[in-house]
PDB file of C-alpha atoms and ligand atoms in Angstrom:
ATOM      1  CA  MET H   1     -41.037 -66.562 -75.822  1.00 96.00           C
ATOM      2  CA  ASN H   2     -42.970 -69.794 -76.348  1.00 98.00           C
ATOM      3  CA  LYS H   3     -44.562 -71.543 -73.371  1.00 98.00           C
ATOM      4  CA  LEU H   4     -45.157 -75.204 -72.682  1.00 97.00           C
ATOM      5  CA  LYS H   5     -47.641 -76.098 -69.968  1.00 97.00           C
ATOM      6  CA  THR H   6     -46.538 -79.439 -68.506  1.00 95.00           C
ATOM      7  CA  PRO H   7     -48.975 -82.103 -67.227  1.00 94.00           C
ATOM      8  CA  ALA H   8     -47.947 -81.076 -63.675  1.00 94.00           C
ATOM      9  CA  GLY H   9     -49.217 -77.535 -64.420  1.00 95.00           C
ATOM     10  CA  ASN H  10     -45.914 -75.585 -64.505  1.00 96.00           C
ATOM     11  CA  SER H  11     -45.023 -73.656 -67.630  1.00 97.00           C
ATOM     12  CA  ILE H  12     -41.610 -73.767 -69.320  1.00 98.00           C
ATOM     13  CA  SER H  13     -40.559 -70.757 -71.430  1.00 98.00           C
ATOM     14  CA  PHE H  14     -38.329 -71.343 -74.408  1.00 98.00           C
ATOM     15  CA  LEU H  15     -37.136 -69.977 -77.731  1.00 98.00           C
ATOM     16  CA  HIS H  16     -37.457 -72.243 -80.754  1.00 98.00           C
ATOM     17  CA  LEU H  17     -35.436 -70.962 -83.692  1.00 98.00           C
ATOM     18  CA  LYS H  18     -35.951 -73.185 -86.718  1.00 97.00           C
ATOM     19  CA  SER H  19     -33.305 -73.453 -89.401  1.00 97.00           C
ATOM     20  CA  ASP H  20     -33.971 -73.190 -93.145  1.00 94.00           C
ATOM     21  CA  SER H  21     -31.144 -75.611 -93.717  1.00 91.00           C
ATOM     22  CA  VAL H  22     -32.296 -79.076 -94.880  1.00 89.00           C
ATOM     23  CA  ASP H  23     -31.661 -81.881 -92.345  1.00 90.00           C
ATOM     24  CA  ALA H  24     -30.424 -79.388 -89.773  1.00 96.00           C
ATOM     25  CA  PRO H  25     -29.699 -80.998 -86.375  1.00 97.00           C
ATOM     26  CA  THR H  26     -31.435 -79.649 -83.277  1.00 98.00           C
ATOM     27  CA  ILE H  27     -29.321 -78.211 -80.472  1.00 98.00           C
ATOM     28  CA  VAL H  28     -30.860 -77.587 -77.059  1.00 98.00           C
ATOM     29  CA  PHE H  29     -28.893 -74.900 -75.200  1.00 98.00           C
ATOM     30  CA  VAL H  30     -29.202 -75.169 -71.407  1.00 98.00           C
ATOM     31  CA  HIS H  31     -28.002 -72.230 -69.365  1.00 98.00           C
ATOM     32  CA  GLY H  32     -25.781 -72.098 -66.296  1.00 98.00           C
ATOM     33  CA  PHE H  33     -26.461 -70.968 -62.740  1.00 98.00           C
ATOM     34  CA  PRO H  34     -28.126 -68.571 -61.954  1.00 98.00           C
ATOM     35  CA  LEU H  35     -28.818 -67.356 -65.482  1.00 98.00           C
ATOM     36  CA  ASP H  36     -31.486 -67.839 -68.152  1.00 98.00           C
ATOM     37  CA  HIS H  37     -31.961 -68.290 -71.921  1.00 98.00           C
ATOM     38  CA  SER H  38     -30.508 -64.833 -72.622  1.00 98.00           C
ATOM     39  CA  MET H  39     -26.979 -66.083 -71.972  1.00 98.00           C
ATOM     40  CA  TRP H  40     -27.218 -67.787 -75.403  1.00 98.00           C
ATOM     41  CA  ASN H  41     -28.331 -64.651 -77.311  1.00 98.00           C
ATOM     42  CA  GLN H  42     -25.067 -64.544 -79.256  1.00 98.00           C
ATOM     43  CA  GLN H  43     -25.550 -68.152 -80.395  1.00 98.00           C
ATOM     44  CA  HIS H  44     -28.689 -67.274 -82.411  1.00 98.00           C
ATOM     45  CA  PRO H  45     -26.657 -67.011 -85.671  1.00 98.00           C
ATOM     46  CA  LEU H  46     -26.147 -70.807 -85.411  1.00 98.00           C
ATOM     47  CA  GLN H  47     -29.764 -70.983 -86.615  1.00 98.00           C
ATOM     48  CA  SER H  48     -28.322 -70.925 -90.141  1.00 96.00           C
ATOM     49  CA  ILE H  49     -27.042 -74.481 -89.602  1.00 96.00           C
ATOM     50  CA  ALA H  50     -29.135 -75.921 -86.723  1.00 97.00           C
ATOM     51  CA  ASN H  51     -32.563 -75.719 -85.107  1.00 98.00           C
ATOM     52  CA  LEU H  52     -32.116 -74.094 -81.717  1.00 98.00           C
ATOM     53  CA  VAL H  53     -34.187 -74.796 -78.606  1.00 98.00           C
ATOM     54  CA  ILE H  54     -33.244 -72.392 -75.802  1.00 98.00           C
ATOM     55  CA  PRO H  55     -35.251 -72.858 -72.596  1.00 98.00           C
ATOM     56  CA  ASP H  56     -35.398 -71.125 -69.260  1.00 98.00           C
ATOM     57  CA  LEU H  57     -34.953 -73.878 -66.656  1.00 98.00           C
ATOM     58  CA  PRO H  58     -37.806 -74.113 -64.113  1.00 98.00           C
ATOM     59  CA  GLY H  59     -37.586 -71.205 -61.666  1.00 98.00           C
ATOM     60  CA  PHE H  60     -35.218 -69.224 -63.918  1.00 98.00           C
ATOM     61  CA  GLY H  61     -36.072 -66.501 -66.435  1.00 98.00           C
ATOM     62  CA  GLU H  62     -39.748 -66.680 -67.335  1.00 98.00           C
ATOM     63  CA  SER H  63     -40.323 -70.344 -66.419  1.00 98.00           C
ATOM     64  CA  ASP H  64     -42.411 -71.326 -63.425  1.00 98.00           C
ATOM     65  CA  SER H  65     -40.592 -72.884 -60.530  1.00 97.00           C
ATOM     66  CA  ILE H  66     -41.093 -76.505 -59.549  1.00 97.00           C
ATOM     67  CA  GLU H  67     -40.490 -78.171 -56.222  1.00 95.00           C
ATOM     68  CA  ASP H  68     -37.707 -80.508 -57.340  1.00 97.00           C
ATOM     69  CA  LEU H  69     -34.758 -78.691 -58.910  1.00 98.00           C
ATOM     70  CA  SER H  70     -32.476 -81.755 -58.868  1.00 98.00           C
ATOM     71  CA  MET H  71     -30.365 -82.311 -61.975  1.00 98.00           C
ATOM     72  CA  GLN H  72     -32.423 -85.465 -62.658  1.00 98.00           C
ATOM     73  CA  SER H  73     -35.704 -83.596 -62.502  1.00 98.00           C
ATOM     74  CA  LEU H  74     -34.383 -80.755 -64.689  1.00 98.00           C
ATOM     75  CA  SER H  75     -33.154 -83.254 -67.308  1.00 98.00           C
ATOM     76  CA  ASP H  76     -36.627 -84.821 -67.331  1.00 98.00           C
ATOM     77  CA  GLN H  77     -38.192 -81.375 -67.812  1.00 98.00           C
ATOM     78  CA  MET H  78     -35.919 -80.863 -70.842  1.00 98.00           C
ATOM     79  CA  ALA H  79     -36.913 -84.275 -72.243  1.00 97.00           C
ATOM     80  CA  MET H  80     -40.582 -83.361 -71.785  1.00 97.00           C
ATOM     81  CA  LEU H  81     -40.081 -80.080 -73.640  1.00 98.00           C
ATOM     82  CA  LEU H  82     -38.279 -81.813 -76.507  1.00 97.00           C
ATOM     83  CA  ASP H  83     -40.961 -84.519 -76.708  1.00 96.00           C
ATOM     84  CA  ASN H  84     -43.568 -81.819 -76.952  1.00 96.00           C
ATOM     85  CA  LEU H  85     -41.683 -80.196 -79.820  1.00 97.00           C
ATOM     86  CA  SER H  86     -41.275 -83.613 -81.514  1.00 95.00           C
ATOM     87  CA  ALA H  87     -37.618 -82.640 -81.722  1.00 95.00           C
ATOM     88  CA  GLY H  88     -36.314 -86.195 -82.290  1.00 93.00           C
ATOM     89  CA  ASP H  89     -32.633 -86.727 -81.538  1.00 95.00           C
ATOM     90  CA  VAL H  90     -30.926 -83.636 -80.181  1.00 98.00           C
ATOM     91  CA  ILE H  91     -27.490 -82.302 -79.426  1.00 98.00           C
ATOM     92  CA  PHE H  92     -27.485 -81.242 -75.771  1.00 98.00           C
ATOM     93  CA  CYS H  93     -25.317 -78.190 -75.112  1.00 98.00           C
ATOM     94  CA  GLY H  94     -25.034 -77.283 -71.435  1.00 98.00           C
ATOM     95  CA  LEU H  95     -22.897 -74.662 -69.745  1.00 98.00           C
ATOM     96  CA  SER H  96     -21.722 -75.436 -66.205  1.00 98.00           C
ATOM     97  CA  MET H  97     -24.951 -76.300 -64.321  1.00 98.00           C
ATOM     98  CA  GLY H  98     -26.460 -76.884 -67.769  1.00 98.00           C
ATOM     99  CA  GLY H  99     -23.623 -79.394 -68.273  1.00 98.00           C
ATOM    100  CA  TYR H 100     -24.499 -81.180 -65.007  1.00 98.00           C
ATOM    101  CA  ILE H 101     -28.035 -81.527 -66.396  1.00 98.00           C
ATOM    102  CA  GLY H 102     -26.485 -82.768 -69.650  1.00 98.00           C
ATOM    103  CA  TRP H 103     -24.853 -85.753 -67.894  1.00 98.00           C
ATOM    104  CA  GLU H 104     -28.222 -86.631 -66.368  1.00 98.00           C
ATOM    105  CA  PHE H 105     -29.838 -86.274 -69.785  1.00 98.00           C
ATOM    106  CA  ALA H 106     -27.202 -88.613 -71.247  1.00 98.00           C
ATOM    107  CA  TYR H 107     -27.793 -91.064 -68.383  1.00 97.00           C
ATOM    108  CA  ARG H 108     -31.598 -90.977 -68.365  1.00 97.00           C
ATOM    109  CA  HIS H 109     -32.496 -90.131 -71.977  1.00 97.00           C
ATOM    110  CA  ARG H 110     -29.546 -91.477 -73.923  1.00 95.00           C
ATOM    111  CA  ASP H 111     -31.700 -92.633 -76.845  1.00 94.00           C
ATOM    112  CA  ARG H 112     -32.645 -88.985 -77.433  1.00 95.00           C
ATOM    113  CA  LEU H 113     -29.058 -87.786 -77.864  1.00 97.00           C
ATOM    114  CA  SER H 114     -27.156 -87.407 -81.125  1.00 96.00           C
ATOM    115  CA  GLY H 115     -24.370 -85.328 -79.624  1.00 97.00           C
ATOM    116  CA  LEU H 116     -23.172 -83.595 -76.496  1.00 98.00           C
ATOM    117  CA  ILE H 117     -21.533 -80.210 -76.067  1.00 98.00           C
ATOM    118  CA  CYS H 118     -20.116 -79.679 -72.597  1.00 98.00           C
ATOM    119  CA  SER H 119     -19.139 -76.059 -72.033  1.00 98.00           C
ATOM    120  CA  ASN H 120     -17.271 -74.886 -68.922  1.00 98.00           C
ATOM    121  CA  SER H 121     -18.489 -77.758 -66.777  1.00 98.00           C
ATOM    122  CA  ARG H 122     -17.394 -80.962 -65.059  1.00 98.00           C
ATOM    123  CA  ALA H 123     -18.710 -84.503 -64.567  1.00 98.00           C
ATOM    124  CA  THR H 124     -17.612 -84.913 -60.959  1.00 98.00           C
ATOM    125  CA  SER H 125     -19.825 -84.140 -57.969  1.00 98.00           C
ATOM    126  CA  ASP H 126     -18.953 -81.654 -55.208  1.00 98.00           C
ATOM    127  CA  ASP H 127     -16.468 -82.509 -52.485  1.00 97.00           C
ATOM    128  CA  GLU H 128     -17.705 -81.916 -48.935  1.00 97.00           C
ATOM    129  CA  THR H 129     -16.087 -78.454 -48.667  1.00 98.00           C
ATOM    130  CA  THR H 130     -17.829 -77.223 -51.808  1.00 97.00           C
ATOM    131  CA  ALA H 131     -21.144 -78.797 -50.820  1.00 98.00           C
ATOM    132  CA  ARG H 132     -20.934 -77.122 -47.404  1.00 98.00           C
ATOM    133  CA  ALA H 133     -20.177 -73.745 -49.021  1.00 97.00           C
ATOM    134  CA  ARG H 134     -23.253 -74.176 -51.203  1.00 98.00           C
ATOM    135  CA  ARG H 135     -25.432 -74.867 -48.163  1.00 98.00           C
ATOM    136  CA  VAL H 136     -24.109 -71.683 -46.524  1.00 98.00           C
ATOM    137  CA  ALA H 137     -24.693 -69.717 -49.750  1.00 97.00           C
ATOM    138  CA  ALA H 138     -28.233 -71.107 -49.985  1.00 98.00           C
ATOM    139  CA  SER H 139     -29.190 -69.895 -46.533  1.00 98.00           C
ATOM    140  CA  GLN H 140     -27.416 -66.557 -47.147  1.00 98.00           C
ATOM    141  CA  VAL H 141     -29.307 -65.749 -50.360  1.00 98.00           C
ATOM    142  CA  LEU H 142     -32.617 -66.335 -48.600  1.00 98.00           C
ATOM    143  CA  LYS H 143     -31.605 -63.681 -46.060  1.00 97.00           C
ATOM    144  CA  SER H 144     -29.819 -61.130 -48.286  1.00 97.00           C
ATOM    145  CA  GLY H 145     -31.455 -61.580 -51.705  1.00 97.00           C
ATOM    146  CA  SER H 146     -29.969 -62.049 -55.163  1.00 97.00           C
ATOM    147  CA  THR H 147     -28.038 -58.773 -55.597  1.00 97.00           C
ATOM    148  CA  PRO H 148     -25.058 -59.782 -53.394  1.00 96.00           C
ATOM    149  CA  VAL H 149     -24.841 -63.028 -55.412  1.00 96.00           C
ATOM    150  CA  ALA H 150     -24.494 -61.001 -58.621  1.00 96.00           C
ATOM    151  CA  GLU H 151     -21.731 -58.917 -57.032  1.00 93.00           C
ATOM    152  CA  ALA H 152     -19.860 -61.947 -55.681  1.00 93.00           C
ATOM    153  CA  MET H 153     -20.034 -63.854 -58.983  1.00 91.00           C
ATOM    154  CA  ARG H 154     -18.728 -60.998 -61.142  1.00 87.00           C
ATOM    155  CA  GLU H 155     -15.028 -61.683 -60.476  1.00 84.00           C
ATOM    156  CA  LYS H 156     -15.489 -65.443 -60.655  1.00 94.00           C
ATOM    157  CA  LEU H 157     -17.432 -65.619 -63.912  1.00 97.00           C
ATOM    158  CA  PHE H 158     -15.468 -63.391 -66.266  1.00 97.00           C
ATOM    159  CA  SER H 159     -11.949 -63.053 -67.601  1.00 96.00           C
ATOM    160  CA  PRO H 160     -10.189 -59.764 -66.748  1.00 94.00           C
ATOM    161  CA  ALA H 161     -10.441 -58.815 -70.446  1.00 94.00           C
ATOM    162  CA  THR H 162     -14.229 -59.186 -70.407  1.00 96.00           C
ATOM    163  CA  ILE H 163     -14.561 -57.107 -67.244  1.00 95.00           C
ATOM    164  CA  GLU H 164     -12.405 -54.373 -68.767  1.00 95.00           C
ATOM    165  CA  GLN H 165     -13.575 -54.388 -72.371  1.00 95.00           C
ATOM    166  CA  ASN H 166     -17.124 -55.725 -72.333  1.00 96.00           C
ATOM    167  CA  PRO H 167     -19.096 -54.006 -69.569  1.00 95.00           C
ATOM    168  CA  ALA H 168     -22.358 -54.606 -71.476  1.00 96.00           C
ATOM    169  CA  VAL H 169     -21.999 -58.386 -71.097  1.00 97.00           C
ATOM    170  CA  VAL H 170     -20.998 -58.080 -67.426  1.00 97.00           C
ATOM    171  CA  HIS H 171     -23.966 -55.796 -66.781  1.00 97.00           C
ATOM    172  CA  SER H 172     -26.520 -58.004 -68.548  1.00 97.00           C
ATOM    173  CA  VAL H 173     -25.390 -61.095 -66.623  1.00 98.00           C
ATOM    174  CA  ALA H 174     -25.604 -59.184 -63.314  1.00 97.00           C
ATOM    175  CA  GLU H 175     -29.111 -58.053 -64.258  1.00 97.00           C
ATOM    176  CA  THR H 176     -30.182 -61.626 -64.948  1.00 98.00           C
ATOM    177  CA  ILE H 177     -28.817 -62.810 -61.589  1.00 98.00           C
ATOM    178  CA  CYS H 178     -30.541 -59.955 -59.736  1.00 97.00           C
ATOM    179  CA  LYS H 179     -33.854 -60.917 -61.367  1.00 97.00           C
ATOM    180  CA  THR H 180     -33.552 -64.568 -60.304  1.00 98.00           C
ATOM    181  CA  ALA H 181     -35.617 -65.369 -57.217  1.00 98.00           C
ATOM    182  CA  PRO H 182     -33.540 -66.041 -54.063  1.00 98.00           C
ATOM    183  CA  GLU H 183     -35.624 -69.206 -53.530  1.00 98.00           C
ATOM    184  CA  THR H 184     -34.544 -70.525 -56.938  1.00 98.00           C
ATOM    185  CA  ILE H 185     -30.886 -69.675 -56.286  1.00 98.00           C
ATOM    186  CA  ALA H 186     -31.027 -71.439 -52.913  1.00 98.00           C
ATOM    187  CA  ALA H 187     -32.803 -74.509 -54.289  1.00 98.00           C
ATOM    188  CA  ALA H 188     -30.371 -74.786 -57.204  1.00 98.00           C
ATOM    189  CA  GLN H 189     -27.361 -74.530 -54.866  1.00 98.00           C
ATOM    190  CA  LEU H 190     -28.734 -77.347 -52.704  1.00 98.00           C
ATOM    191  CA  ALA H 191     -29.533 -79.431 -55.789  1.00 98.00           C
ATOM    192  CA  MET H 192     -26.017 -78.967 -57.194  1.00 98.00           C
ATOM    193  CA  ALA H 193     -24.528 -79.925 -53.823  1.00 98.00           C
ATOM    194  CA  GLN H 194     -26.383 -83.222 -54.085  1.00 98.00           C
ATOM    195  CA  ARG H 195     -25.715 -83.972 -57.734  1.00 98.00           C
ATOM    196  CA  LYS H 196     -24.364 -87.344 -58.755  1.00 98.00           C
ATOM    197  CA  ASP H 197     -20.826 -88.014 -59.892  1.00 98.00           C
ATOM    198  CA  HIS H 198     -20.993 -88.927 -63.593  1.00 97.00           C
ATOM    199  CA  SER H 199     -17.281 -89.569 -64.180  1.00 97.00           C
ATOM    200  CA  ASP H 200     -18.040 -93.199 -65.076  1.00 96.00           C
ATOM    201  CA  LEU H 201     -20.376 -92.090 -67.829  1.00 97.00           C
ATOM    202  CA  LEU H 202     -17.537 -90.432 -69.744  1.00 97.00           C
ATOM    203  CA  ARG H 203     -15.938 -93.699 -70.853  1.00 94.00           C
ATOM    204  CA  THR H 204     -19.218 -95.194 -72.005  1.00 95.00           C
ATOM    205  CA  LEU H 205     -20.539 -92.241 -74.005  1.00 93.00           C
ATOM    206  CA  GLU H 206     -20.842 -93.369 -77.580  1.00 89.00           C
ATOM    207  CA  ILE H 207     -21.927 -90.106 -79.095  1.00 94.00           C
ATOM    208  CA  PRO H 208     -20.003 -87.302 -80.772  1.00 96.00           C
ATOM    209  CA  SER H 209     -18.920 -84.879 -78.081  1.00 97.00           C
ATOM    210  CA  LEU H 210     -17.426 -81.425 -77.972  1.00 98.00           C
ATOM    211  CA  VAL H 211     -15.803 -80.113 -74.787  1.00 98.00           C
ATOM    212  CA  ILE H 212     -15.295 -76.342 -74.614  1.00 98.00           C
ATOM    213  CA  ALA H 213     -13.157 -74.595 -71.994  1.00 98.00           C
ATOM    214  CA  GLY H 214     -12.458 -70.918 -71.339  1.00 98.00           C
ATOM    215  CA  ALA H 215      -8.728 -70.145 -71.292  1.00 98.00           C
ATOM    216  CA  GLU H 216      -9.163 -68.057 -68.139  1.00 97.00           C
ATOM    217  CA  ASP H 217     -11.987 -69.962 -66.463  1.00 98.00           C
ATOM    218  CA  ARG H 218     -11.333 -70.147 -62.706  1.00 96.00           C
ATOM    219  CA  ILE H 219     -14.422 -72.260 -61.908  1.00 97.00           C
ATOM    220  CA  THR H 220     -13.775 -75.079 -64.397  1.00 98.00           C
ATOM    221  CA  PRO H 221     -10.134 -74.597 -65.450  1.00 98.00           C
ATOM    222  CA  THR H 222      -8.857 -75.747 -68.837  1.00 98.00           C
ATOM    223  CA  PRO H 223      -6.553 -78.571 -67.568  1.00 98.00           C
ATOM    224  CA  GLU H 224      -9.454 -80.181 -65.693  1.00 98.00           C
ATOM    225  CA  MET H 225     -11.716 -79.910 -68.731  1.00 98.00           C
ATOM    226  CA  GLU H 226      -9.064 -81.295 -71.076  1.00 98.00           C
ATOM    227  CA  THR H 227      -8.526 -84.284 -68.787  1.00 98.00           C
ATOM    228  CA  MET H 228     -12.270 -84.885 -68.840  1.00 98.00           C
ATOM    229  CA  ALA H 229     -12.403 -84.582 -72.644  1.00 98.00           C
ATOM    230  CA  ASN H 230      -9.625 -87.183 -72.931  1.00 97.00           C
ATOM    231  CA  GLN H 231     -11.864 -89.669 -71.130  1.00 97.00           C
ATOM    232  CA  ILE H 232     -14.621 -89.377 -73.757  1.00 97.00           C
ATOM    233  CA  SER H 233     -13.902 -91.514 -76.803  1.00 95.00           C
ATOM    234  CA  GLY H 234     -13.325 -89.325 -79.865  1.00 94.00           C
ATOM    235  CA  ALA H 235     -14.258 -86.069 -78.109  1.00 97.00           C
ATOM    236  CA  THR H 236     -13.125 -82.794 -79.624  1.00 97.00           C
ATOM    237  CA  PHE H 237     -11.583 -80.362 -77.137  1.00 98.00           C
ATOM    238  CA  VAL H 238     -11.482 -76.620 -77.791  1.00 98.00           C
ATOM    239  CA  GLU H 239     -10.136 -73.842 -75.602  1.00 98.00           C
ATOM    240  CA  ILE H 240     -11.708 -70.412 -76.131  1.00 98.00           C
ATOM    241  CA  ALA H 241      -9.296 -67.468 -75.855  1.00 97.00           C
ATOM    242  CA  ASP H 242      -9.964 -64.395 -73.709  1.00 95.00           C
ATOM    243  CA  SER H 243     -12.772 -66.163 -71.912  1.00 97.00           C
ATOM    244  CA  GLY H 244     -13.562 -66.991 -68.318  1.00 98.00           C
ATOM    245  CA  HIS H 245     -16.455 -69.227 -67.248  1.00 98.00           C
ATOM    246  CA  LEU H 246     -18.984 -67.815 -69.736  1.00 98.00           C
ATOM    247  CA  SER H 247     -17.308 -68.672 -73.051  1.00 98.00           C
ATOM    248  CA  PRO H 248     -20.456 -68.321 -75.228  1.00 98.00           C
ATOM    249  CA  LEU H 249     -20.859 -64.681 -74.132  1.00 97.00           C
ATOM    250  CA  GLU H 250     -17.243 -63.659 -73.629  1.00 98.00           C
ATOM    251  CA  ASN H 251     -15.967 -64.832 -77.001  1.00 97.00           C
ATOM    252  CA  ALA H 252     -19.068 -65.704 -78.991  1.00 98.00           C
ATOM    253  CA  SER H 253     -17.345 -65.770 -82.370  1.00 98.00           C
ATOM    254  CA  GLU H 254     -14.779 -68.417 -81.298  1.00 98.00           C
ATOM    255  CA  PHE H 255     -17.464 -70.365 -79.464  1.00 98.00           C
ATOM    256  CA  ASN H 256     -19.788 -70.382 -82.481  1.00 98.00           C
ATOM    257  CA  THR H 257     -16.956 -71.317 -84.822  1.00 98.00           C
ATOM    258  CA  ALA H 258     -16.044 -74.244 -82.549  1.00 98.00           C
ATOM    259  CA  VAL H 259     -19.642 -75.492 -82.619  1.00 98.00           C
ATOM    260  CA  ALA H 260     -20.014 -74.975 -86.377  1.00 97.00           C
ATOM    261  CA  ASN H 261     -16.711 -76.749 -87.153  1.00 97.00           C
ATOM    262  CA  TRP H 262     -17.606 -79.651 -84.892  1.00 98.00           C
ATOM    263  CA  LEU H 263     -21.069 -79.970 -86.475  1.00 97.00           C
ATOM    264  CA  THR H 264     -19.425 -80.213 -89.880  1.00 93.00           C
ATOM    265  CA  GLU H 265     -16.804 -82.725 -88.812  1.00 90.00           C
ATOM    266  CA  ARG H 266     -18.669 -84.894 -86.327  1.00 78.00           C
ATOM    267  CA  LYS H 267     -19.115 -88.523 -87.213  1.00 51.00           C
ATOM    268  CA  PRO H 268     -20.690 -91.358 -85.205  1.00 49.00           C
ATOM    269  CA  GLN H 269     -18.155 -92.554 -82.643  1.00 45.00           C
ATOM    270  CA  GLN H 270     -17.042 -96.147 -82.394  1.00 42.00           C
ATOM    271  CA  SER H 271     -18.085 -97.882 -79.208  1.00 39.00           C
ATOM    272  CA  SER H 272     -15.365 -97.783 -76.554  1.00 39.00           C
ATOM    273  CA  LEU H 273     -16.769-100.895 -74.886  1.00 35.00           C
TER     274      LEU H 273
HETATM  275  C1  LIG X 301     -22.648 -72.332 -63.293  1.00 69.40           C
HETATM  276  O1  LIG X 301     -22.091 -71.504 -64.010  1.00 69.40           O
HETATM  277  O2  LIG X 301     -23.672 -72.934 -63.676  1.00 69.40           O
HETATM  278  C2  LIG X 301     -22.080 -72.583 -61.926  1.00 69.40           C
HETATM  279  O3  LIG X 301     -20.752 -72.185 -61.881  1.00 69.40           O
HETATM  280  C3  LIG X 301     -22.234 -74.028 -61.537  1.00 69.40           C
HETATM  281  C4  LIG X 301     -21.704 -74.312 -60.159  1.00 69.40           C
HETATM  282  O4  LIG X 301     -21.886 -73.485 -59.246  1.00 69.40           O
HETATM  283  O5  LIG X 301     -21.118 -75.395 -59.971  1.00 69.40           O
END
């Protein structure tokens, strides 16, 4: 993997897959919690039509941790990486926690965005019950380590079909979670509990957007995601069959087709203001 050393001294690991296609857009793929760049391995074929930047967020995968894992700080780290690559305008594709970072990126670095792909995520913040559960989970992981987190997330992340028919995917995700430091998992839980509500941003987004849901996602269910997509002017909504919360891994071919079709069809949106 490539490494960027930031002015603060932490290093960010990332893959940079450049396309041979002329005028190819750049998509930055930002992983969910508590995963790393490898969750996007099946999206590499999109390199035929787009430049792909696939980082490990600070503290995850091979990237150094940083003190502030807030969604704001993580969006700034992504902007710094893209600046360093002279990437120009990018399409930000975030899954779940990656999507939360995407709203912050749209809020703080809007001039850098040429499109947004929101996969299995939401724009609202946590209610108090969810935030409290995250605080409990954060203190638990510091005591018990990452392995129980991997076990607990298995049923939540995947569709029954994936669990039955694709043990390799289930196993590789569990491995990634087990490798993630308990301190990072705890810090990310606390940061997500404090994230801002970006519902108001939806109506003012003036960029082509694609919202992708998993038909059997229990964390961010399809009806909630479709309602969110309807609030973004001109957004395309796609539901991926046979998929739980990890659509890009569980049904990569439908996911990649949705992205490729949207890239072909997307046009600048009219302002909704
Ligand atoms: C994720 O996949 O990133 C998580 O489900 C996000 C969350 O816990 O809200």
